[in-house]
Tab-separated table of N, CA and C in Angstrom:
chain	number	residue	atom	x	y	z
O	1	MET	N	92.481	42.767	189.946
O	1	MET	CA	93.616	43.624	189.713
O	1	MET	C	94.775	43.164	190.653
O	2	ASN	N	95.747	42.484	190.093
O	2	ASN	CA	96.878	41.981	190.875
O	2	ASN	C	98.211	42.426	190.316
O	3	GLY	N	99.181	42.538	191.194
O	3	GLY	CA	100.549	42.814	190.760
O	3	GLY	C	101.263	41.497	190.520
O	4	LYS	N	102.516	41.622	190.130
O	4	LYS	CA	103.323	40.431	189.871
O	4	LYS	C	104.647	40.580	190.582
O	5	ILE	N	105.071	39.538	191.292
O	5	ILE	CA	106.357	39.544	191.997
O	5	ILE	C	107.416	39.021	191.011
O	6	LEU	N	108.436	39.837	190.764
O	6	LEU	CA	109.546	39.410	189.899
O	6	LEU	C	110.675	38.760	190.679
O	7	LYS	N	110.943	39.293	191.870
O	7	LYS	CA	112.053	38.758	192.662
O	7	LYS	C	111.790	39.085	194.141
O	8	THR	N	112.160	38.178	195.025
O	8	THR	CA	112.052	38.376	196.476
O	8	THR	C	113.423	38.179	197.102
O	9	LYS	N	113.820	39.145	197.921
O	9	LYS	CA	115.116	39.072	198.612
O	9	LYS	C	114.875	39.158	200.138
O	10	PRO	N	115.285	38.140	200.893
O	10	PRO	CA	115.169	38.238	202.361
O	10	PRO	C	116.050	39.368	202.880
O	11	ILE	N	115.510	40.176	203.783
O	11	ILE	CA	116.239	41.281	204.412
O	11	ILE	C	116.578	40.937	205.869
O	12	HIS	N	115.552	40.462	206.606
O	12	HIS	CA	115.739	40.161	208.011
O	12	HIS	C	114.715	39.119	208.461
O	13	LYS	N	115.187	38.140	209.261
O	13	LYS	CA	114.256	37.154	209.837
O	13	LYS	C	114.170	37.456	211.337
O	14	ALA	N	112.995	37.874	211.746
O	14	ALA	CA	112.746	38.187	213.153
O	14	ALA	C	112.049	37.001	213.829
O	15	ARG	N	111.806	37.123	215.110
O	15	ARG	CA	111.169	36.045	215.876
O	15	ARG	C	109.749	35.744	215.354
O	16	VAL	N	108.989	36.785	214.994
O	16	VAL	CA	107.598	36.608	214.621
O	16	VAL	C	107.340	36.828	213.143
O	17	PHE	N	108.191	37.575	212.466
O	17	PHE	CA	107.931	37.907	211.067
O	17	PHE	C	109.224	37.946	210.276
O	18	ASP	N	109.086	38.001	208.949
O	18	ASP	CA	110.220	38.177	208.050
O	18	ASP	C	110.054	39.483	207.292
O	19	LEU	N	111.154	40.173	207.076
O	19	LEU	CA	111.146	41.367	206.226
O	19	LEU	C	111.802	40.994	204.909
O	20	VAL	N	111.081	41.247	203.803
O	20	VAL	CA	111.613	40.935	202.482
O	20	VAL	C	111.531	42.169	201.603
O	21	ARG	N	112.380	42.210	200.589
O	21	ARG	CA	112.319	43.247	199.579
O	21	ARG	C	111.872	42.567	198.278
O	22	GLU	N	110.769	43.036	197.739
O	22	GLU	CA	110.228	42.449	196.501
O	22	GLU	C	110.336	43.418	195.348
O	23	GLU	N	110.801	42.877	194.242
O	23	GLU	CA	110.731	43.647	192.970
O	23	GLU	C	109.425	43.244	192.350
O	24	VAL	N	108.557	44.204	192.093
O	24	VAL	CA	107.197	43.905	191.633
O	24	VAL	C	106.824	44.764	190.415
O	25	VAL	N	105.835	44.234	189.700
O	25	VAL	CA	105.140	45.009	188.672
O	25	VAL	C	103.733	45.269	189.213
O	26	LEU	N	103.390	46.521	189.399
O	26	LEU	CA	102.049	46.889	189.919
O	26	LEU	C	100.998	46.705	188.826
O	27	PRO	N	99.714	46.657	189.212
O	27	PRO	CA	98.675	46.507	188.196
O	27	PRO	C	98.659	47.587	187.115
O	28	ASN	N	99.227	48.750	187.400
O	28	ASN	CA	99.278	49.814	186.392
O	28	ASN	C	100.515	49.720	185.483
O	29	GLY	N	101.312	48.655	185.690
O	29	GLY	CA	102.496	48.416	184.862
O	29	GLY	C	103.781	48.978	185.443
O	30	MET	N	103.696	49.770	186.499
O	30	MET	CA	104.894	50.378	187.115
O	30	MET	C	105.707	49.289	187.812
O	31	GLN	N	107.026	49.306	187.622
O	31	GLN	CA	107.918	48.354	188.278
O	31	GLN	C	108.634	49.081	189.395
O	32	MET	N	108.716	48.442	190.596
O	32	MET	CA	109.345	49.067	191.746
O	32	MET	C	109.737	48.016	192.775
O	33	GLU	N	110.526	48.476	193.780
O	33	GLU	CA	110.877	47.625	194.927
O	33	GLU	C	110.007	48.020	196.112
O	34	LEU	N	109.519	47.028	196.845
O	34	LEU	CA	108.718	47.265	198.044
O	34	LEU	C	109.288	46.431	199.182
O	35	ASP	N	109.348	46.986	200.391
O	35	ASP	CA	109.715	46.227	201.578
O	35	ASP	C	108.422	45.753	202.225
O	36	ILE	N	108.350	44.432	202.446
O	36	ILE	CA	107.123	43.817	202.909
O	36	ILE	C	107.408	43.000	204.188
O	37	ILE	N	106.530	43.107	205.173
O	37	ILE	CA	106.579	42.245	206.364
O	37	ILE	C	105.731	41.024	206.054
O	38	ARG	N	106.370	39.858	206.076
O	38	ARG	CA	105.658	38.601	205.921
O	38	ARG	C	105.354	38.049	207.330
O	39	HIS	N	104.080	37.949	207.635
O	39	HIS	CA	103.622	37.612	208.988
O	39	HIS	C	102.755	36.370	208.914
O	40	PRO	N	102.876	35.418	209.854
O	40	PRO	CA	102.079	34.196	209.764
O	40	PRO	C	100.584	34.384	210.045
O	41	GLY	N	100.196	35.556	210.543
O	41	GLY	CA	98.786	35.810	210.863
O	41	GLY	C	98.521	35.638	212.350
O	42	ALA	N	97.336	35.989	212.743
O	42	ALA	CA	96.986	35.966	214.175
O	42	ALA	C	95.489	35.746	214.343
O	43	SER	N	95.107	35.495	215.570
O	43	SER	CA	93.706	35.410	215.951
O	43	SER	C	93.470	36.349	217.109
O	44	ALA	N	92.296	36.986	217.124
O	44	ALA	CA	91.877	37.884	218.203
O	44	ALA	C	90.513	37.417	218.712
O	45	ILE	N	90.280	37.618	219.974
O	45	ILE	CA	89.074	37.061	220.612
O	45	ILE	C	88.340	38.132	221.385
O	46	VAL	N	87.001	38.164	221.227
O	46	VAL	CA	86.134	38.985	222.088
O	46	VAL	C	85.475	37.980	223.037
O	47	PRO	N	86.011	37.808	224.254
O	47	PRO	CA	85.453	36.859	225.195
O	47	PRO	C	84.329	37.457	226.028
O	48	MET	N	83.128	36.929	225.873
O	48	MET	CA	81.966	37.435	226.619
O	48	MET	C	81.778	36.604	227.886
O	49	LYS	N	82.023	37.235	229.030
O	49	LYS	CA	81.842	36.531	230.297
O	49	LYS	C	80.360	36.268	230.574
O	50	ASP	N	79.535	37.243	230.175
O	50	ASP	CA	78.090	37.099	230.211
O	50	ASP	C	77.579	38.023	229.090
O	51	PRO	N	76.262	38.103	228.868
O	51	PRO	CA	75.793	38.893	227.738
O	51	PRO	C	76.140	40.370	227.784
O	52	GLN	N	76.503	40.910	228.944
O	52	GLN	CA	76.810	42.326	229.078
O	52	GLN	C	78.285	42.630	229.337
O	53	THR	N	79.103	41.607	229.545
O	53	THR	CA	80.487	41.850	230.018
O	53	THR	C	81.491	41.059	229.189
O	54	LEU	N	82.560	41.780	228.796
O	54	LEU	CA	83.626	41.079	228.079
O	54	LEU	C	84.894	41.146	228.917
O	55	LEU	N	85.807	40.232	228.604
O	55	LEU	CA	87.115	40.223	229.239
O	55	LEU	C	88.073	40.960	228.337
O	56	MET	N	88.849	41.854	228.921
O	56	MET	CA	89.873	42.548	228.178
O	56	MET	C	91.195	42.454	228.930
O	57	LEU	N	92.270	42.805	228.266
O	57	LEU	CA	93.590	42.797	228.874
O	57	LEU	C	94.111	44.235	228.959
O	58	VAL	N	94.839	44.511	230.012
O	58	VAL	CA	95.685	45.677	230.049
O	58	VAL	C	97.091	45.094	229.942
O	59	GLN	N	97.765	45.412	228.812
O	59	GLN	CA	99.010	44.741	228.476
O	59	GLN	C	100.109	45.756	228.158
O	60	TYR	N	101.274	45.525	228.726
O	60	TYR	CA	102.408	46.401	228.434
O	60	TYR	C	102.928	46.099	227.036
O	61	ARG	N	103.120	47.158	226.246
O	61	ARG	CA	103.652	47.055	224.887
O	61	ARG	C	104.882	47.928	224.788
O	62	HIS	N	106.033	47.301	224.777
O	62	HIS	CA	107.299	48.034	224.789
O	62	HIS	C	107.492	48.949	223.599
O	63	ALA	N	106.995	48.526	222.423
O	63	ALA	CA	107.200	49.362	221.227
O	63	ALA	C	106.616	50.750	221.360
O	64	ILE	N	105.550	50.868	222.141
O	64	ILE	CA	104.941	52.188	222.331
O	64	ILE	C	105.168	52.714	223.765
O	65	GLY	N	105.820	51.897	224.589
O	65	GLY	CA	106.232	52.355	225.905
O	65	GLY	C	105.088	52.549	226.893
O	66	GLU	N	104.022	51.795	226.753
O	66	GLU	CA	102.909	51.953	227.683
O	66	GLU	C	102.060	50.682	227.731
O	67	SER	N	101.202	50.620	228.736
O	67	SER	CA	100.219	49.553	228.857
O	67	SER	C	98.930	50.026	228.186
O	68	ILE	N	98.324	49.147	227.403
O	68	ILE	CA	97.104	49.525	226.685
O	68	ILE	C	96.047	48.435	226.869
O	69	TRP	N	94.811	48.847	226.618
O	69	TRP	CA	93.653	47.937	226.624
O	69	TRP	C	93.654	47.194	225.321
O	70	GLU	N	93.438	45.860	225.411
O	70	GLU	CA	93.396	45.004	224.241
O	70	GLU	C	92.456	43.831	224.471
O	71	VAL	N	91.977	43.253	223.362
O	71	VAL	CA	91.327	41.952	223.444
O	71	VAL	C	92.440	40.921	223.396
O	72	PRO	N	92.193	39.717	223.939
O	72	PRO	CA	93.209	38.674	223.823
O	72	PRO	C	93.486	38.333	222.343
O	73	ALA	N	94.745	38.070	222.040
O	73	ALA	CA	95.124	37.763	220.677
O	73	ALA	C	96.508	37.135	220.663
O	74	GLY	N	96.818	36.493	219.557
O	74	GLY	CA	98.161	35.934	219.432
O	74	GLY	C	98.450	35.454	218.031
O	75	THR	N	99.728	35.236	217.789
O	75	THR	CA	100.212	34.815	216.469
O	75	THR	C	99.955	33.337	216.226
O	76	LEU	N	99.596	33.041	214.992
O	76	LEU	CA	99.419	31.650	214.563
O	76	LEU	C	100.762	30.919	214.583
O	77	ASN	N	100.802	29.709	215.120
O	77	ASN	CA	101.950	28.845	214.981
O	77	ASN	C	101.958	28.287	213.563
O	78	ASP	N	103.086	27.813	213.111
O	78	ASP	CA	103.219	27.276	211.770
O	78	ASP	C	102.185	26.174	211.503
O	79	GLY	N	101.329	26.389	210.508
O	79	GLY	CA	100.313	25.418	210.146
O	79	GLY	C	99.091	25.369	211.050
O	80	GLU	N	99.026	26.229	212.028
O	80	GLU	CA	97.925	26.227	213.012
O	80	GLU	C	96.646	26.810	212.426
O	81	ASP	N	95.521	26.172	212.721
O	81	ASP	CA	94.203	26.680	212.345
O	81	ASP	C	93.890	27.932	213.176
O	82	PRO	N	93.333	28.995	212.562
O	82	PRO	CA	93.059	30.221	213.311
O	82	PRO	C	92.157	30.017	214.538
O	83	LEU	N	91.162	29.117	214.434
O	83	LEU	CA	90.300	28.873	215.600
O	83	LEU	C	91.082	28.217	216.713
O	84	GLU	N	91.953	27.266	216.391
O	84	GLU	CA	92.756	26.627	217.432
O	84	GLU	C	93.698	27.642	218.095
O	85	CYS	N	94.225	28.577	217.295
O	85	CYS	CA	95.059	29.634	217.845
O	85	CYS	C	94.227	30.508	218.811
O	86	ALA	N	92.997	30.839	218.425
O	86	ALA	CA	92.137	31.643	219.275
O	86	ALA	C	91.860	30.924	220.598
O	87	LYS	N	91.571	29.633	220.550
O	87	LYS	CA	91.328	28.870	221.764
O	87	LYS	C	92.548	28.840	222.664
O	88	ARG	N	93.705	28.620	222.079
O	88	ARG	CA	94.973	28.576	222.839
O	88	ARG	C	95.251	29.939	223.478
O	89	GLU	N	95.096	31.009	222.713
O	89	GLU	CA	95.425	32.346	223.222
O	89	GLU	C	94.448	32.789	224.325
O	90	LEU	N	93.163	32.446	224.160
O	90	LEU	CA	92.197	32.808	225.207
O	90	LEU	C	92.593	32.198	226.532
O	91	GLU	N	92.920	30.924	226.521
O	91	GLU	CA	93.288	30.249	227.763
O	91	GLU	C	94.620	30.771	228.321
O	92	GLU	N	95.627	30.911	227.427
O	92	GLU	CA	96.951	31.385	227.882
O	92	GLU	C	96.873	32.783	228.510
O	93	GLU	N	96.124	33.678	227.863
O	93	GLU	CA	96.145	35.082	228.296
O	93	GLU	C	95.136	35.406	229.386
O	94	THR	N	93.987	34.741	229.379
O	94	THR	CA	92.944	35.076	230.357
O	94	THR	C	92.735	34.039	231.448
O	95	GLY	N	93.147	32.800	231.184
O	95	GLY	CA	92.858	31.714	232.129
O	95	GLY	C	91.430	31.202	231.984
O	96	PHE	N	90.802	31.435	230.820
O	96	PHE	CA	89.457	30.926	230.551
O	96	PHE	C	89.439	30.117	229.252
O	97	THR	N	88.518	29.173	229.203
O	97	THR	CA	88.206	28.480	227.937
O	97	THR	C	86.789	28.844	227.599
O	98	ALA	N	86.371	28.554	226.352
O	98	ALA	CA	85.005	28.841	225.931
O	98	ALA	C	84.392	27.623	225.246
O	99	THR	N	83.090	27.464	225.410
O	99	THR	CA	82.372	26.364	224.761
O	99	THR	C	81.868	26.795	223.388
O	100	THR	N	81.466	28.034	223.231
O	100	THR	CA	80.830	28.509	221.988
O	100	THR	C	81.761	29.516	221.298
O	101	TRP	N	82.011	29.265	220.028
O	101	TRP	CA	82.896	30.119	219.201
O	101	TRP	C	82.179	30.497	217.920
O	102	GLU	N	82.237	31.794	217.563
O	102	GLU	CA	81.715	32.248	216.274
O	102	GLU	C	82.774	33.128	215.619
O	103	LYS	N	83.034	32.891	214.338
O	103	LYS	CA	83.986	33.739	213.622
O	103	LYS	C	83.246	35.009	213.223
O	104	LEU	N	83.834	36.153	213.567
O	104	LEU	CA	83.235	37.458	213.273
O	104	LEU	C	83.757	38.051	211.985
O	105	GLY	N	84.958	37.716	211.603
O	105	GLY	CA	85.548	38.287	210.403
O	105	GLY	C	87.051	38.191	210.416
O	106	GLU	N	87.642	38.949	209.515
O	106	GLU	CA	89.089	38.954	209.324
O	106	GLU	C	89.502	40.365	208.931
O	107	ILE	N	90.608	40.829	209.462
O	107	ILE	CA	91.120	42.149	209.097
O	107	ILE	C	92.569	42.041	208.621
O	108	THR	N	92.937	43.020	207.810
O	108	THR	CA	94.336	43.196	207.398
O	108	THR	C	94.810	44.518	207.961
O	109	PRO	N	95.464	44.512	209.114
O	109	PRO	CA	95.723	45.757	209.837
O	109	PRO	C	96.713	46.709	209.161
O	110	LEU	N	97.664	46.214	208.392
O	110	LEU	CA	98.680	47.082	207.783
O	110	LEU	C	98.925	46.670	206.317
O	111	PRO	N	97.916	46.730	205.454
O	111	PRO	CA	98.049	46.190	204.099
O	111	PRO	C	99.027	46.908	203.210
O	112	ALA	N	99.444	48.102	203.555
O	112	ALA	CA	100.418	48.821	202.727
O	112	ALA	C	101.791	48.164	202.756
O	113	TYR	N	102.101	47.484	203.894
O	113	TYR	CA	103.432	46.875	203.984
O	113	TYR	C	103.508	45.580	204.759
O	114	SER	N	102.344	44.930	205.034
O	114	SER	CA	102.362	43.647	205.713
O	114	SER	C	101.244	42.771	205.166
O	115	ASP	N	101.503	41.453	205.112
O	115	ASP	CA	100.460	40.503	204.655
O	115	ASP	C	99.706	39.906	205.852
O	116	GLU	N	99.903	40.407	207.061
O	116	GLU	CA	99.239	39.873	208.235
O	116	GLU	C	97.725	39.927	208.104
O	117	ARG	N	97.096	38.818	208.465
O	117	ARG	CA	95.638	38.746	208.551
O	117	ARG	C	95.292	38.321	209.974
O	118	ILE	N	94.344	39.030	210.589
O	118	ILE	CA	93.901	38.694	211.940
O	118	ILE	C	92.472	38.174	211.846
O	119	HIS	N	92.285	36.930	212.298
O	119	HIS	CA	90.983	36.276	212.341
O	119	HIS	C	90.343	36.613	213.674
O	120	ILE	N	89.098	37.081	213.647
O	120	ILE	CA	88.448	37.586	214.848
O	120	ILE	C	87.293	36.657	215.220
O	121	TYR	N	87.281	36.286	216.506
O	121	TYR	CA	86.270	35.345	217.024
O	121	TYR	C	85.552	35.922	218.235
O	122	LEU	N	84.285	35.524	218.378
O	122	LEU	CA	83.499	35.785	219.597
O	122	LEU	C	83.525	34.482	220.371
O	123	ALA	N	83.869	34.580	221.662
O	123	ALA	CA	83.923	33.405	222.531
O	123	ALA	C	82.885	33.604	223.626
O	124	ARG	N	82.006	32.559	223.793
O	124	ARG	CA	80.982	32.640	224.843
O	124	ARG	C	80.988	31.345	225.658
O	125	ASP	N	80.193	31.354	226.700
O	125	ASP	CA	80.140	30.212	227.640
O	125	ASP	C	81.550	29.961	228.193
O	126	LEU	N	82.079	30.953	228.882
O	126	LEU	CA	83.438	30.874	229.407
O	126	LEU	C	83.510	30.045	230.685
O	127	HIS	N	84.625	29.355	230.857
O	127	HIS	CA	84.876	28.508	232.017
O	127	HIS	C	86.292	28.770	232.529
O	128	PRO	N	86.470	28.941	233.850
O	128	PRO	CA	87.792	29.181	234.398
O	128	PRO	C	88.750	28.002	234.067
O	129	SER	N	89.965	28.358	233.786
O	129	SER	CA	91.006	27.369	233.483
O	129	SER	C	92.319	27.873	234.113
O	130	GLN	N	93.430	27.706	233.426
O	130	GLN	CA	94.716	28.125	233.957
O	130	GLN	C	95.379	29.110	232.995
O	131	GLN	N	95.679	30.307	233.473
O	131	GLN	CA	96.432	31.298	232.700
O	131	GLN	C	97.856	30.787	232.535
O	132	ASN	N	98.433	30.993	231.339
O	132	ASN	CA	99.784	30.504	231.067
O	132	ASN	C	100.499	31.508	230.152
O	133	LEU	N	100.893	32.633	230.733
O	133	LEU	CA	101.465	33.732	229.955
O	133	LEU	C	102.861	33.391	229.437
O	134	ASP	N	103.191	33.951	228.256
O	134	ASP	CA	104.564	33.901	227.764
O	134	ASP	C	105.421	34.808	228.642
O	135	PRO	N	106.734	34.540	228.717
O	135	PRO	CA	107.600	35.363	229.575
O	135	PRO	C	107.561	36.869	229.291
O	136	ASP	N	107.280	37.242	228.056
O	136	ASP	CA	107.278	38.680	227.733
O	136	ASP	C	105.900	39.314	227.846
O	137	GLU	N	104.912	38.549	228.332
O	137	GLU	CA	103.561	39.106	228.457
O	137	GLU	C	103.332	39.624	229.882
O	138	ILE	N	103.095	40.938	229.978
O	138	ILE	CA	102.779	41.555	231.257
O	138	ILE	C	101.322	42.000	231.117
O	139	VAL	N	100.429	41.202	231.718
O	139	VAL	CA	99.001	41.280	231.420
O	139	VAL	C	98.162	41.316	232.700
O	140	GLN	N	97.156	42.151	232.702
O	140	GLN	CA	96.109	42.128	233.719
O	140	GLN	C	94.780	41.854	232.984
O	141	VAL	N	94.013	40.903	233.493
O	141	VAL	CA	92.702	40.599	232.915
O	141	VAL	C	91.661	41.419	233.641
O	142	ARG	N	90.808	42.087	232.860
O	142	ARG	CA	89.765	42.950	233.455
O	142	ARG	C	88.422	42.622	232.816
O	143	GLU	N	87.382	42.685	233.654
O	143	GLU	CA	86.009	42.581	233.154
O	143	GLU	C	85.547	43.987	232.802
O	144	VAL	N	84.969	44.134	231.612
O	144	VAL	CA	84.532	45.448	231.142
O	144	VAL	C	83.099	45.325	230.598
O	145	PRO	N	82.161	46.091	231.136
O	145	PRO	CA	80.823	46.095	230.533
O	145	PRO	C	80.956	46.499	229.046
O	146	PHE	N	80.183	45.775	228.180
O	146	PHE	CA	80.305	45.968	226.731
O	146	PHE	C	80.111	47.444	226.356
O	147	ASP	N	79.087	48.076	226.914
O	147	ASP	CA	78.844	49.495	226.575
O	147	ASP	C	79.994	50.399	227.038
O	148	ASN	N	80.658	50.029	228.141
O	148	ASN	CA	81.811	50.797	228.563
O	148	ASN	C	82.974	50.648	227.584
O	149	ALA	N	83.131	49.434	227.028
O	149	ALA	CA	84.194	49.220	226.037
O	149	ALA	C	83.953	50.119	224.819
O	150	LEU	N	82.697	50.231	224.381
O	150	LEU	CA	82.382	51.125	223.250
O	150	LEU	C	82.736	52.568	223.591
O	151	HIS	N	82.376	52.985	224.820
O	151	HIS	CA	82.718	54.336	225.256
O	151	HIS	C	84.236	54.559	225.327
O	152	MET	N	84.942	53.537	225.779
O	152	MET	CA	86.408	53.620	225.872
O	152	MET	C	87.041	53.774	224.492
O	153	ILE	N	86.405	53.209	223.485
O	153	ILE	CA	86.901	53.374	222.106
O	153	ILE	C	86.716	54.822	221.670
O	154	THR	N	85.513	55.336	221.861
O	154	THR	CA	85.192	56.693	221.355
O	154	THR	C	85.951	57.781	222.130
O	155	THR	N	86.407	57.465	223.350
O	155	THR	CA	87.152	58.467	224.126
O	155	THR	C	88.667	58.248	224.034
O	156	GLY	N	89.102	57.298	223.235
O	156	GLY	CA	90.514	57.065	223.025
O	156	GLY	C	91.223	56.244	224.084
O	157	GLN	N	90.478	55.662	225.028
O	157	GLN	CA	91.101	54.816	226.013
O	157	GLN	C	91.523	53.461	225.423
O	158	ILE	N	90.748	52.972	224.470
O	158	ILE	CA	91.136	51.784	223.713
O	158	ILE	C	91.606	52.301	222.359
O	159	LYS	N	92.881	52.074	222.066
O	159	LYS	CA	93.446	52.590	220.807
O	159	LYS	C	94.073	51.542	219.943
O	160	ASP	N	94.094	50.295	220.385
O	160	ASP	CA	94.648	49.205	219.617
O	160	ASP	C	93.687	48.853	218.469
O	161	GLY	N	94.184	48.877	217.261
O	161	GLY	CA	93.324	48.697	216.068
O	161	GLY	C	92.619	47.367	215.998
O	162	LYS	N	93.291	46.273	216.334
O	162	LYS	CA	92.622	44.967	216.283
O	162	LYS	C	91.516	44.875	217.318
O	163	SER	N	91.729	45.518	218.460
O	163	SER	CA	90.719	45.481	219.530
O	163	SER	C	89.499	46.322	219.140
O	164	ILE	N	89.740	47.486	218.560
O	164	ILE	CA	88.610	48.336	218.098
O	164	ILE	C	87.814	47.592	217.042
O	165	SER	N	88.496	47.009	216.070
O	165	SER	CA	87.811	46.240	215.021
O	165	SER	C	87.033	45.075	215.590
O	166	SER	N	87.649	44.369	216.518
O	166	SER	CA	87.030	43.189	217.113
O	166	SER	C	85.758	43.546	217.880
O	167	ILE	N	85.851	44.598	218.702
O	167	ILE	CA	84.688	45.001	219.511
O	167	ILE	C	83.571	45.493	218.600
O	168	PHE	N	83.873	46.258	217.569
O	168	PHE	CA	82.817	46.721	216.668
O	168	PHE	C	82.215	45.581	215.847
O	169	LEU	N	83.010	44.596	215.440
O	169	LEU	CA	82.445	43.424	214.767
O	169	LEU	C	81.500	42.663	215.709
O	170	ALA	N	81.914	42.551	216.978
O	170	ALA	CA	81.029	41.907	217.969
O	170	ALA	C	79.753	42.695	218.177
O	171	LYS	N	79.864	44.014	218.218
O	171	LYS	CA	78.689	44.874	218.372
O	171	LYS	C	77.682	44.602	217.243
O	172	VAL	N	78.163	44.561	216.032
O	172	VAL	CA	77.272	44.308	214.883
O	172	VAL	C	76.689	42.898	214.971
O	173	TYR	N	77.549	41.917	215.250
O	173	TYR	CA	77.092	40.517	215.315
O	173	TYR	C	76.030	40.326	216.396
O	174	LEU	N	76.234	40.985	217.541
O	174	LEU	CA	75.308	40.821	218.661
O	174	LEU	C	74.088	41.741	218.550
O	175	GLY	N	74.058	42.616	217.518
O	175	GLY	CA	72.914	43.507	217.329
O	175	GLY	C	72.798	44.564	218.411
O	176	ARG	N	73.912	45.087	218.871
O	176	ARG	CA	73.915	46.068	219.954
O	176	ARG	C	73.889	47.475	219.401
């Protein structure tokens, strides 16, 4: 069941995404205009420092005016493979590299108005490297026991959707 795009009009080109207005025919035959965020996609990482401990970030997010708990993640560069993005972001944000990588899945966080897809990876066998934050990244790296991260989700301390999805996918994958 697919719709059909009749016309696309650029509305705004931002640093990370484009906003377009599409004239579409929906699968039920209804014709309408929709505003869509076109996003290059991203990768998110659940980095396991050891079998019981993951690395998380406390990161300032200006859009919501607070610092929140998150897994490392970042936007795909043009033509970049999602795994390569995950490797780059892990090192940039945490100062660690990983030897072992497993893809846990993919999510579409805002499918009503964005085509963004986030590829989620489990990273193990971590090795210290060099953190290299972007100028707008205000980040603290924290070690969190895996079971504490699950508790932090259920008590609302972790509220970032990609992080909740990533941690629960890791929980299932690891059989916890």
